[in-house]
């Protein structure tokens, strides 16, 4: 247990930890009565139901909120957890928020505009995610438009402006 966590865990404003070091660390916090949320979507189900985690601080919940809620609050569901693993893998193939933003753009939730240095995932990955949607059910994905493959030319990039 990191010393700093032990020092602040009893503070009135301390709510708990987001932990990305895996199940063992979550179990260690839980054993000491420290609430802990997984920061790894792909491990969150096991962390919650087998290692004492409270839930997850989730990227995936931005695209399939109902499925993530079910995974965290409806009891152990190893079948759903396994079914979601390809989506977790896809969302974390590149550093966050690149795949998430690309997917939200493919869903029509936001305009296909990236602020540099961020950019879209390769077209092969954009095609792959469209093929994954039916396996989880299109009705489970956020947004009202069907997921579509965007061409490279559909994306725009903007340069951040420093106002200071």
PDB file of C-alpha atoms in Angstrom, residues 35-161:
ATOM      1  CA  UNK A  35     -12.864   1.952  -1.249  1.00  0.00           C
ATOM      2  CA  UNK A  36     -11.271   1.334  -4.617  1.00  0.00           C
ATOM      3  CA  UNK A  37     -12.487   1.608  -8.194  1.00  0.00           C
ATOM      4  CA  UNK A  38     -10.742  -0.124 -11.061  1.00  0.00           C
ATOM      5  CA  UNK A  39      -9.165   2.084 -13.682  1.00  0.00           C
ATOM      6  CA  UNK A  40      -8.861  -0.843 -16.086  1.00  0.00           C
ATOM      7  CA  UNK A  41     -12.125  -1.551 -17.878  1.00  0.00           C
ATOM      8  CA  UNK A  42     -11.007  -5.014 -18.991  1.00  0.00           C
ATOM      9  CA  UNK A  43     -10.290  -6.044 -15.364  1.00  0.00           C
ATOM     10  CA  UNK A  44     -13.183  -4.228 -13.702  1.00  0.00           C
ATOM     11  CA  UNK A  45     -15.637  -7.138 -13.531  1.00  0.00           C
ATOM     12  CA  UNK A  46     -13.203  -9.460 -11.802  1.00  0.00           C
ATOM     13  CA  UNK A  47     -11.899  -6.649  -9.581  1.00  0.00           C
ATOM     14  CA  UNK A  48     -15.429  -5.878  -8.410  1.00  0.00           C
ATOM     15  CA  UNK A  49     -16.713  -9.378  -7.814  1.00  0.00           C
ATOM     16  CA  UNK A  50     -13.563 -11.277  -6.791  1.00  0.00           C
ATOM     17  CA  UNK A  51     -11.229  -8.675  -5.274  1.00  0.00           C
ATOM     18  CA  UNK A  52     -13.485  -6.254  -3.388  1.00  0.00           C
ATOM     19  CA  UNK A  53     -13.550  -3.345  -5.841  1.00  0.00           C
ATOM     20  CA  UNK A  54     -16.391  -0.841  -5.777  1.00  0.00           C
ATOM     21  CA  UNK A  55     -16.747  -0.523  -9.553  1.00  0.00           C
ATOM     22  CA  UNK A  56     -14.859   1.193 -12.351  1.00  0.00           C
ATOM     23  CA  UNK A  57     -13.849   4.636 -13.582  1.00  0.00           C
ATOM     24  CA  UNK A  58     -14.672   3.673 -17.138  1.00  0.00           C
ATOM     25  CA  UNK A  59     -13.852   4.732 -20.687  1.00  0.00           C
ATOM     26  CA  UNK A  60     -16.145   2.060 -22.134  1.00  0.00           C
ATOM     27  CA  UNK A  61     -19.175   3.483 -20.321  1.00  0.00           C
ATOM     28  CA  UNK A  62     -19.061   6.400 -22.760  1.00  0.00           C
ATOM     29  CA  UNK A  63     -20.078   4.100 -25.616  1.00  0.00           C
ATOM     30  CA  UNK A  64     -22.089   1.304 -23.940  1.00  0.00           C
ATOM     31  CA  UNK A  65     -23.297   2.818 -20.659  1.00  0.00           C
ATOM     32  CA  UNK A  66     -26.048   0.282 -20.013  1.00  0.00           C
ATOM     33  CA  UNK A  67     -23.766  -2.711 -20.530  1.00  0.00           C
ATOM     34  CA  UNK A  68     -21.149  -1.272 -18.180  1.00  0.00           C
ATOM     35  CA  UNK A  69     -23.823  -0.589 -15.583  1.00  0.00           C
ATOM     36  CA  UNK A  70     -25.035  -4.166 -15.901  1.00  0.00           C
ATOM     37  CA  UNK A  71     -21.479  -5.472 -15.636  1.00  0.00           C
ATOM     38  CA  UNK A  72     -20.884  -3.509 -12.438  1.00  0.00           C
ATOM     39  CA  UNK A  73     -24.225  -3.667 -10.630  1.00  0.00           C
ATOM     40  CA  UNK A  74     -26.275  -6.695 -11.737  1.00  0.00           C
ATOM     41  CA  UNK A  75     -24.012  -9.296 -10.145  1.00  0.00           C
ATOM     42  CA  UNK A  76     -21.298 -11.479 -11.626  1.00  0.00           C
ATOM     43  CA  UNK A  77     -21.769 -12.091 -15.343  1.00  0.00           C
ATOM     44  CA  UNK A  78     -18.714 -13.831 -16.760  1.00  0.00           C
ATOM     45  CA  UNK A  79     -20.437 -14.306 -20.128  1.00  0.00           C
ATOM     46  CA  UNK A  80     -21.055 -10.564 -20.602  1.00  0.00           C
ATOM     47  CA  UNK A  81     -17.554  -9.778 -19.347  1.00  0.00           C
ATOM     48  CA  UNK A  82     -16.052 -12.111 -21.968  1.00  0.00           C
ATOM     49  CA  UNK A  83     -18.332 -10.726 -24.666  1.00  0.00           C
ATOM     50  CA  UNK A  84     -17.093  -7.191 -23.927  1.00  0.00           C
ATOM     51  CA  UNK A  85     -13.374  -8.007 -23.973  1.00  0.00           C
ATOM     52  CA  UNK A  86     -12.941  -7.256 -27.725  1.00  0.00           C
ATOM     53  CA  UNK A  87     -14.501  -3.805 -27.183  1.00  0.00           C
ATOM     54  CA  UNK A  88     -12.194  -3.146 -24.218  1.00  0.00           C
ATOM     55  CA  UNK A  89      -9.218  -4.226 -26.319  1.00  0.00           C
ATOM     56  CA  UNK A  90     -10.289  -1.979 -29.182  1.00  0.00           C
ATOM     57  CA  UNK A  91     -10.775   1.060 -26.938  1.00  0.00           C
ATOM     58  CA  UNK A  92      -7.295   0.670 -25.461  1.00  0.00           C
ATOM     59  CA  UNK A  93      -5.316  -0.172 -28.616  1.00  0.00           C
ATOM     60  CA  UNK A  94      -3.940   3.389 -28.568  1.00  0.00           C
ATOM     61  CA  UNK A  95      -3.606   5.839 -25.694  1.00  0.00           C
ATOM     62  CA  UNK A  96      -6.899   7.232 -24.418  1.00  0.00           C
ATOM     63  CA  UNK A  97      -8.703   9.290 -25.748  1.00  0.00           C
ATOM     64  CA  UNK A  98      -7.765   8.465 -29.352  1.00  0.00           C
ATOM     65  CA  UNK A  99      -9.892   5.302 -29.870  1.00  0.00           C
ATOM     66  CA  UNK A 100     -12.764   6.629 -27.744  1.00  0.00           C
ATOM     67  CA  UNK A 101     -12.899   9.909 -29.639  1.00  0.00           C
ATOM     68  CA  UNK A 102     -12.637   8.113 -32.983  1.00  0.00           C
ATOM     69  CA  UNK A 103     -15.504   5.831 -32.013  1.00  0.00           C
ATOM     70  CA  UNK A 104     -17.677   8.715 -30.765  1.00  0.00           C
ATOM     71  CA  UNK A 105     -17.094  10.410 -34.118  1.00  0.00           C
ATOM     72  CA  UNK A 106     -18.030   7.208 -35.964  1.00  0.00           C
ATOM     73  CA  UNK A 107     -21.222   7.092 -33.868  1.00  0.00           C
ATOM     74  CA  UNK A 108     -22.116  10.626 -34.949  1.00  0.00           C
ATOM     75  CA  UNK A 109     -22.007  11.850 -31.339  1.00  0.00           C
ATOM     76  CA  UNK A 110     -19.468  14.560 -32.138  1.00  0.00           C
ATOM     77  CA  UNK A 111     -17.852  16.118 -35.171  1.00  0.00           C
ATOM     78  CA  UNK A 112     -14.805  14.350 -36.606  1.00  0.00           C
ATOM     79  CA  UNK A 113     -12.371  17.016 -35.438  1.00  0.00           C
ATOM     80  CA  UNK A 114      -9.189  16.237 -33.525  1.00  0.00           C
ATOM     81  CA  UNK A 115      -7.084  18.761 -31.701  1.00  0.00           C
ATOM     82  CA  UNK A 116      -3.427  18.046 -32.460  1.00  0.00           C
ATOM     83  CA  UNK A 117      -1.430  16.090 -31.431  1.00  0.00           C
ATOM     84  CA  UNK A 118      -4.366  13.646 -31.256  1.00  0.00           C
ATOM     85  CA  UNK A 119      -5.541  11.896 -34.376  1.00  0.00           C
ATOM     86  CA  UNK A 120      -7.805   9.025 -35.446  1.00  0.00           C
ATOM     87  CA  UNK A 121      -7.093   5.309 -35.343  1.00  0.00           C
ATOM     88  CA  UNK A 122      -6.167   3.651 -38.659  1.00  0.00           C
ATOM     89  CA  UNK A 123      -8.948   2.793 -41.083  1.00  0.00           C
ATOM     90  CA  UNK A 124      -8.554  -0.959 -40.492  1.00  0.00           C
ATOM     91  CA  UNK A 125      -9.347  -0.375 -36.806  1.00  0.00           C
ATOM     92  CA  UNK A 126     -12.320   1.835 -37.714  1.00  0.00           C
ATOM     93  CA  UNK A 127     -13.654  -1.005 -39.875  1.00  0.00           C
ATOM     94  CA  UNK A 128     -13.015  -3.551 -37.111  1.00  0.00           C
ATOM     95  CA  UNK A 129     -15.122  -1.694 -34.534  1.00  0.00           C
ATOM     96  CA  UNK A 130     -18.083  -1.469 -36.910  1.00  0.00           C
ATOM     97  CA  UNK A 131     -17.943  -5.290 -37.190  1.00  0.00           C
ATOM     98  CA  UNK A 132     -17.881  -5.660 -33.374  1.00  0.00           C
ATOM     99  CA  UNK A 133     -21.088  -3.677 -32.807  1.00  0.00           C
ATOM    100  CA  UNK A 134     -23.574  -6.433 -33.793  1.00  0.00           C
ATOM    101  CA  UNK A 135     -21.934  -8.831 -31.308  1.00  0.00           C
ATOM    102  CA  UNK A 136     -22.869  -6.508 -28.422  1.00  0.00           C
ATOM    103  CA  UNK A 137     -26.092  -5.242 -29.974  1.00  0.00           C
ATOM    104  CA  UNK A 138     -26.313  -1.877 -31.730  1.00  0.00           C
ATOM    105  CA  UNK A 139     -29.095  -0.873 -29.309  1.00  0.00           C
ATOM    106  CA  UNK A 140     -26.536  -0.876 -26.473  1.00  0.00           C
ATOM    107  CA  UNK A 141     -24.362   1.808 -28.045  1.00  0.00           C
ATOM    108  CA  UNK A 142     -24.787   5.466 -27.177  1.00  0.00           C
ATOM    109  CA  UNK A 143     -26.064   7.730 -29.906  1.00  0.00           C
ATOM    110  CA  UNK A 144     -28.881   7.610 -32.392  1.00  0.00           C
ATOM    111  CA  UNK A 145     -26.873   6.966 -35.557  1.00  0.00           C
ATOM    112  CA  UNK A 146     -25.471   3.576 -36.570  1.00  0.00           C
ATOM    113  CA  UNK A 147     -21.706   3.289 -36.279  1.00  0.00           C
ATOM    114  CA  UNK A 148     -20.092   3.942 -39.650  1.00  0.00           C
ATOM    115  CA  UNK A 149     -16.597   3.789 -41.046  1.00  0.00           C
ATOM    116  CA  UNK A 150     -15.206   7.261 -41.605  1.00  0.00           C
ATOM    117  CA  UNK A 151     -12.632   7.880 -44.311  1.00  0.00           C
ATOM    118  CA  UNK A 152      -9.360   9.597 -43.433  1.00  0.00           C
ATOM    119  CA  UNK A 153     -10.566  12.614 -45.394  1.00  0.00           C
ATOM    120  CA  UNK A 154     -13.639  12.903 -43.118  1.00  0.00           C
ATOM    121  CA  UNK A 155     -11.428  13.937 -40.199  1.00  0.00           C
ATOM    122  CA  UNK A 156     -10.155  17.420 -39.525  1.00  0.00           C
ATOM    123  CA  UNK A 157      -7.302  18.498 -37.287  1.00  0.00           C
ATOM    124  CA  UNK A 158      -7.035  21.780 -35.447  1.00  0.00           C
ATOM    125  CA  UNK A 159      -4.054  23.325 -33.746  1.00  0.00           C
ATOM    126  CA  UNK A 160      -4.622  24.293 -30.123  1.00  0.00           C
ATOM    127  CA  UNK A 161      -4.330  27.989 -29.474  1.00  0.00           C
TER     128      UNK A 161
END
